[in-house]
Amino acid sequence: MNTTSKVSYSFVTLVSIVAAVGGLLFGYDTSVISGAIGFMQTKFNLGAGMQGWVVSCLLIGAIIGAGFAGFLSDLLGRKKMLITAGLLFTIGSIFSALAPTINLFVIARIIGGVGIGISSTLVPLYIAEIAPSKHRGRLVSLNQLAVVIGISAIYFVNKAIVNAGNHSWDINFSWRWMLGCGLIPGLIFVILLFFVPESPRWLQKQGLENKAFSILERINGTQHAKKELEDVKASIQKETSGSLKLLFKPGFRIALLIGVVLAILQQVTGINAIMYYAPEIFKRIGVGTNASLTETIIVGLVNFVFTIVSLWLIDRVGRKTLLIIGSAIMTISLAVVGFQFNNVHPNGAVVLVFILLFVAAFAVSFGPIVWLVIAEIFPTNIRGRATAVASVTLWLADFVVSQFFPVLLGSTGPAITFFIFAALGLFAFIFSLTVVRETKGKTLEEIEAEWSMK
Ligand code: BGC
């Protein structure tokens, strides 16, 4: 029995790692542009508006991709759509590296963004549907770990590429290599996906019971798989409606509220203001360019270490508790940073420490848990589409924050900006405390049944 559970755990872990390569692409695309944009600006003589558009057009693609991911994955399956995501990312990488004009570059980035939108929605969902409930939190959060690794790794890739040539080569070619290298993880993702099984829950929904059972059996052992399959069947039959209207039924309305509000809160509490603009923030406290880049690396490292801490805690302590503690620390940190910027001479060390504390608290809580919760709280019949609603909202919120942060910083200054983030952090704390439900250790069917009882 012990051996069986060990064998099956390594199988499901491997499958989850393959899927999580999609997270690596997410992280890669999030930060590759920050290394490229300076050279592209010189090469194409971009104004401020065009620069902003070149950076954020990816998010438009992600919104479109997340929107289609749900409907198409309910229809065609999770695996086919993940492969599509990998292909789109790869195509986007090749074309953005070769783009002769800035408009073609933008189109290529949007295509890649569609891939990211699809994979960001479906990787957590696919892992949630295949993982045993006891380890689901940790396995789904491997995706977030991959996102974080992608964000940091690309920083070093960019640096190595820039160092490979002189300034004129950098302006003409370095950024093409930075984007083109996305081809490698993109293709690895596509190839590896051919070796993972389709989601057993989606297979059962298609009436492919034998296939669904053999995958569940491999993961959970025969006895447990039988029980799980019965539960999956019962939940699919119970919700006769496969339409999104199901989400407006009394119990499921709360699930929808939790998914959408958490998605917004993950973004509007300011993580990407820090991820995208860290060097800018550090410069404001009088740190030189080199030191500010070093501090950006430290931000990446803290994000990575505390995401691992989260993986360790998530199935032990639970989602709700981590969200409550995380948002409390995030709020306090944001407020302290706000107060510091309110001073004529902000204390650089204090700002740095509390920004790092904010990143650590985010990495333990809202970073991984929001993606996990939106993948696990919706009913199987409409899981793809419902998760996509939350995921589109998340990308939209990301777009809004990344557009308005520089404007806010310029008009009201950093103190007010951070106070706004802190106020939203306080709301995140209250929402986690009062509305979010614990899903730790429950099967997806048990979670679904609890909504129906409300
Ligand atoms: C968020 C991203 C963010 C990243 C930082 C993810 O969970 O969705 O927007 O850049 O975490 O680690």
Coordinates of C-alpha atoms in Angstrom, one line a residue, residues 12-266:
V12 CA 1.3 12.8 -10.4
T13 CA 4.2 15.0 -9.3
L14 CA 5.9 14.4 -12.6
V15 CA 2.7 15.2 -14.5
S16 CA 2.3 18.4 -12.5
I17 CA 5.8 19.4 -13.1
V18 CA 5.3 19.0 -16.9
A19 CA 2.2 21.1 -16.7
A20 CA 3.9 23.7 -14.5
V21 CA 6.4 24.4 -17.4
G22 CA 3.5 26.5 -18.6
G23 CA 4.1 28.6 -15.5
L24 CA 7.7 29.1 -16.6
L25 CA 6.5 30.5 -19.9
F26 CA 4.2 32.9 -17.9
G27 CA 7.1 34.1 -15.9
Y28 CA 9.4 34.4 -18.9
D29 CA 7.0 36.5 -20.8
T30 CA 6.2 38.7 -17.8
S31 CA 9.8 39.9 -17.5
V32 CA 11.5 39.4 -20.8
I33 CA 10.2 42.7 -22.1
S34 CA 11.8 44.7 -19.2
G35 CA 15.3 43.7 -20.5
A36 CA 14.3 44.4 -24.2
I37 CA 12.4 47.6 -24.1
G38 CA 15.3 50.0 -23.6
F39 CA 17.1 48.8 -26.8
M40 CA 13.8 48.6 -28.7
Q41 CA 13.0 52.1 -27.8
T42 CA 16.3 53.3 -29.3
K43 CA 16.0 51.0 -32.4
F44 CA 12.4 52.0 -33.2
N45 CA 12.5 55.5 -31.7
L46 CA 9.5 54.8 -29.5
G47 CA 7.6 57.6 -27.7
A48 CA 6.3 57.0 -24.1
G49 CA 2.9 55.9 -25.2
M50 CA 4.2 53.4 -27.7
Q51 CA 6.6 52.1 -25.2
G52 CA 3.8 51.4 -22.7
W53 CA 1.8 49.7 -25.4
V54 CA 4.8 47.5 -26.5
V55 CA 5.2 46.4 -22.8
S56 CA 1.5 45.8 -22.0
C57 CA 0.1 44.4 -25.3
L58 CA 0.9 41.0 -24.0
L59 CA -1.7 41.5 -21.3
I60 CA -4.3 42.1 -24.0
G61 CA -3.4 38.7 -25.6
A62 CA -3.6 37.1 -22.1
I63 CA -7.1 38.5 -21.6
I64 CA -8.2 37.1 -24.9
G65 CA -6.5 33.7 -24.3
A66 CA -7.9 33.3 -20.8
G67 CA -11.4 34.2 -22.2
F68 CA -11.3 31.4 -24.8
A69 CA -9.4 28.9 -22.7
G70 CA -12.4 28.0 -20.5
F71 CA -15.0 27.4 -23.2
L72 CA -12.6 25.5 -25.5
S73 CA -11.1 23.3 -22.8
D74 CA -14.6 22.3 -21.6
L75 CA -15.3 21.4 -25.3
L76 CA -12.0 19.9 -26.5
G77 CA -10.2 18.9 -23.4
R78 CA -7.5 20.4 -21.2
K79 CA -4.5 18.7 -22.8
K80 CA -5.2 19.8 -26.4
M81 CA -5.6 23.4 -25.2
L82 CA -2.4 23.3 -23.2
I83 CA -0.6 22.1 -26.3
T84 CA -2.2 24.9 -28.3
A85 CA -1.0 27.4 -25.6
G86 CA 2.6 26.1 -25.9
L87 CA 2.4 26.4 -29.7
L88 CA 1.1 29.9 -29.6
F89 CA 3.8 30.9 -27.1
T90 CA 6.5 29.4 -29.4
I91 CA 5.1 31.1 -32.5
G92 CA 4.9 34.4 -30.6
S93 CA 8.5 34.0 -29.6
I94 CA 9.8 33.3 -33.1
F95 CA 7.8 36.1 -34.7
S96 CA 8.6 38.7 -32.1
A97 CA 12.3 37.9 -32.5
L98 CA 12.1 38.3 -36.3
A99 CA 9.6 41.2 -36.5
P100 CA 10.7 43.8 -39.0
T101 CA 8.4 46.5 -37.7
I102 CA 7.1 47.5 -34.3
N103 CA 3.5 46.8 -35.4
L104 CA 4.3 43.2 -36.4
F105 CA 6.2 42.9 -33.1
V106 CA 3.1 43.9 -31.2
I107 CA 1.0 41.3 -33.1
A108 CA 3.6 38.6 -32.3
R109 CA 3.5 39.6 -28.6
I110 CA -0.3 39.4 -28.6
I111 CA -0.2 35.9 -30.1
G112 CA 2.3 34.8 -27.4
G113 CA 0.1 36.5 -24.8
V114 CA -2.9 34.4 -25.9
G115 CA -0.8 31.4 -25.2
I116 CA 0.0 32.7 -21.7
G117 CA -3.6 33.5 -21.0
I118 CA -4.6 30.0 -21.9
S119 CA -1.8 28.3 -19.9
S120 CA -2.3 30.5 -16.9
T121 CA -5.9 29.4 -16.7
L122 CA -5.5 25.8 -17.6
V123 CA -2.3 24.7 -15.9
P124 CA -3.7 25.1 -12.3
L125 CA -7.1 23.7 -13.4
Y126 CA -5.5 20.6 -15.0
I127 CA -3.3 19.9 -12.0
A128 CA -6.3 20.4 -9.7
E129 CA -8.3 17.9 -11.7
I130 CA -5.6 15.3 -11.6
A131 CA -4.1 15.7 -8.1
P132 CA -5.1 13.8 -5.0
S133 CA -6.9 16.2 -2.6
K134 CA -4.4 15.8 0.1
H135 CA -1.6 17.2 -2.0
R136 CA -3.6 19.3 -4.4
G137 CA -2.5 22.7 -3.0
R138 CA 1.2 21.9 -3.2
L139 CA 0.9 20.4 -6.7
V140 CA -1.1 23.2 -8.2
S141 CA 1.3 25.7 -6.6
L142 CA 4.2 24.2 -8.5
N143 CA 2.8 26.4 -11.3
Q144 CA 3.4 29.5 -9.2
L145 CA 6.9 28.3 -8.4
A146 CA 7.5 28.0 -12.1
V147 CA 6.2 31.5 -12.7
V148 CA 8.5 32.9 -10.1
I149 CA 11.5 30.9 -11.5
G150 CA 10.6 32.2 -15.0
I151 CA 10.5 35.8 -13.8
S152 CA 14.0 35.5 -12.1
A153 CA 15.7 33.3 -14.7
I154 CA 15.0 35.5 -17.6
Y155 CA 16.7 38.4 -15.8
F156 CA 20.0 36.5 -16.0
V157 CA 19.3 35.3 -19.5
N158 CA 18.8 39.0 -20.5
K159 CA 22.0 40.0 -18.8
A160 CA 24.0 37.3 -20.5
I161 CA 22.7 38.3 -23.9
V162 CA 23.4 42.0 -23.4
N163 CA 27.0 41.1 -22.3
A164 CA 27.5 39.1 -25.5
G165 CA 27.9 42.1 -27.9
N166 CA 28.7 45.8 -28.1
H167 CA 26.1 48.6 -27.7
S168 CA 25.2 48.7 -31.4
W169 CA 24.6 44.9 -31.5
D170 CA 22.5 45.2 -28.4
I171 CA 20.3 47.8 -30.0
N172 CA 19.8 45.8 -33.2
F173 CA 19.9 42.2 -32.0
S174 CA 20.0 41.6 -28.3
W175 CA 16.3 42.1 -27.7
R176 CA 15.6 39.7 -30.6
W177 CA 17.6 37.0 -28.9
M178 CA 15.9 37.7 -25.6
L179 CA 12.5 37.1 -27.1
G180 CA 13.6 34.3 -29.4
C181 CA 15.0 32.2 -26.6
G182 CA 11.4 31.7 -25.5
L183 CA 11.3 29.1 -28.3
I184 CA 13.3 26.7 -26.2
P185 CA 10.9 26.4 -23.1
G186 CA 7.9 26.7 -25.5
L187 CA 8.9 23.7 -27.5
I188 CA 9.9 21.7 -24.4
F189 CA 6.5 22.4 -23.0
V190 CA 4.7 21.2 -26.2
I191 CA 6.8 18.0 -26.5
L192 CA 6.4 17.0 -22.8
L193 CA 2.7 17.5 -22.9
F194 CA 2.4 14.6 -25.3
F195 CA 3.4 12.3 -22.5
V196 CA 0.9 13.4 -19.9
P197 CA -2.7 12.0 -19.6
E198 CA -5.9 14.0 -20.2
S199 CA -7.7 15.1 -17.0
P200 CA -9.7 12.2 -15.6
R201 CA -12.6 14.5 -14.7
W202 CA -12.9 15.9 -18.2
L203 CA -12.8 12.4 -19.6
Q204 CA -15.6 11.3 -17.3
K205 CA -17.6 14.3 -18.4
Q206 CA -17.2 13.1 -22.0
G207 CA -18.5 9.6 -20.9
L208 CA -15.0 8.0 -21.3
E209 CA -15.3 6.1 -18.0
N210 CA -12.7 3.5 -18.6
K211 CA -10.0 6.0 -19.5
A212 CA -10.9 8.2 -16.6
F213 CA -10.8 5.3 -14.2
S214 CA -7.4 4.0 -15.3
I215 CA -5.8 7.4 -14.7
L216 CA -7.5 7.8 -11.3
E217 CA -6.4 4.3 -10.4
R218 CA -2.8 5.1 -11.3
I219 CA -2.8 8.2 -9.1
N220 CA -5.0 7.0 -6.1
G221 CA -4.9 3.2 -6.1
T222 CA -7.9 1.0 -7.1
Q223 CA -10.1 1.4 -4.0
H224 CA -9.8 5.1 -3.8
A225 CA -10.2 5.5 -7.5
K226 CA -13.5 3.6 -7.5
K227 CA -14.9 5.9 -4.8
E228 CA -13.6 9.0 -6.5
L229 CA -15.1 8.1 -9.9
E230 CA -18.5 7.5 -8.2
D231 CA -18.3 11.0 -6.7
V232 CA -17.3 12.6 -10.0
K233 CA -20.1 10.8 -11.8
A234 CA -22.6 11.9 -9.2
S235 CA -21.6 15.5 -9.3
I236 CA -21.7 15.6 -13.1
Q237 CA -25.1 14.0 -13.2
K238 CA -26.4 16.3 -10.4
E239 CA -25.7 19.5 -12.2
T240 CA -27.7 18.8 -15.3
S241 CA -27.0 22.3 -16.6
G242 CA -23.7 22.7 -18.2
S243 CA -24.3 26.4 -18.7
L244 CA -22.6 29.3 -16.8
K245 CA -26.0 30.2 -15.4
L246 CA -25.2 27.5 -12.8
L247 CA -22.9 30.1 -11.2
F248 CA -25.8 32.3 -10.4
K249 CA -27.6 29.7 -8.3
P250 CA -27.5 30.7 -4.6
G251 CA -24.6 28.5 -3.4
F252 CA -22.4 28.9 -6.5
R253 CA -22.9 32.6 -6.5
I254 CA -20.6 32.8 -3.5
A255 CA -18.0 30.7 -5.3
L256 CA -18.1 33.1 -8.2
L257 CA -17.8 36.1 -5.8
I258 CA -14.8 34.5 -4.1
G259 CA -13.1 33.6 -7.4
V260 CA -13.6 37.1 -9.0
V261 CA -12.8 39.2 -6.0
L262 CA -9.7 37.2 -5.1
A263 CA -8.5 37.6 -8.7
I264 CA -8.9 41.3 -8.5
L265 CA -7.3 41.6 -5.1
Q266 CA -4.3 39.6 -6.1

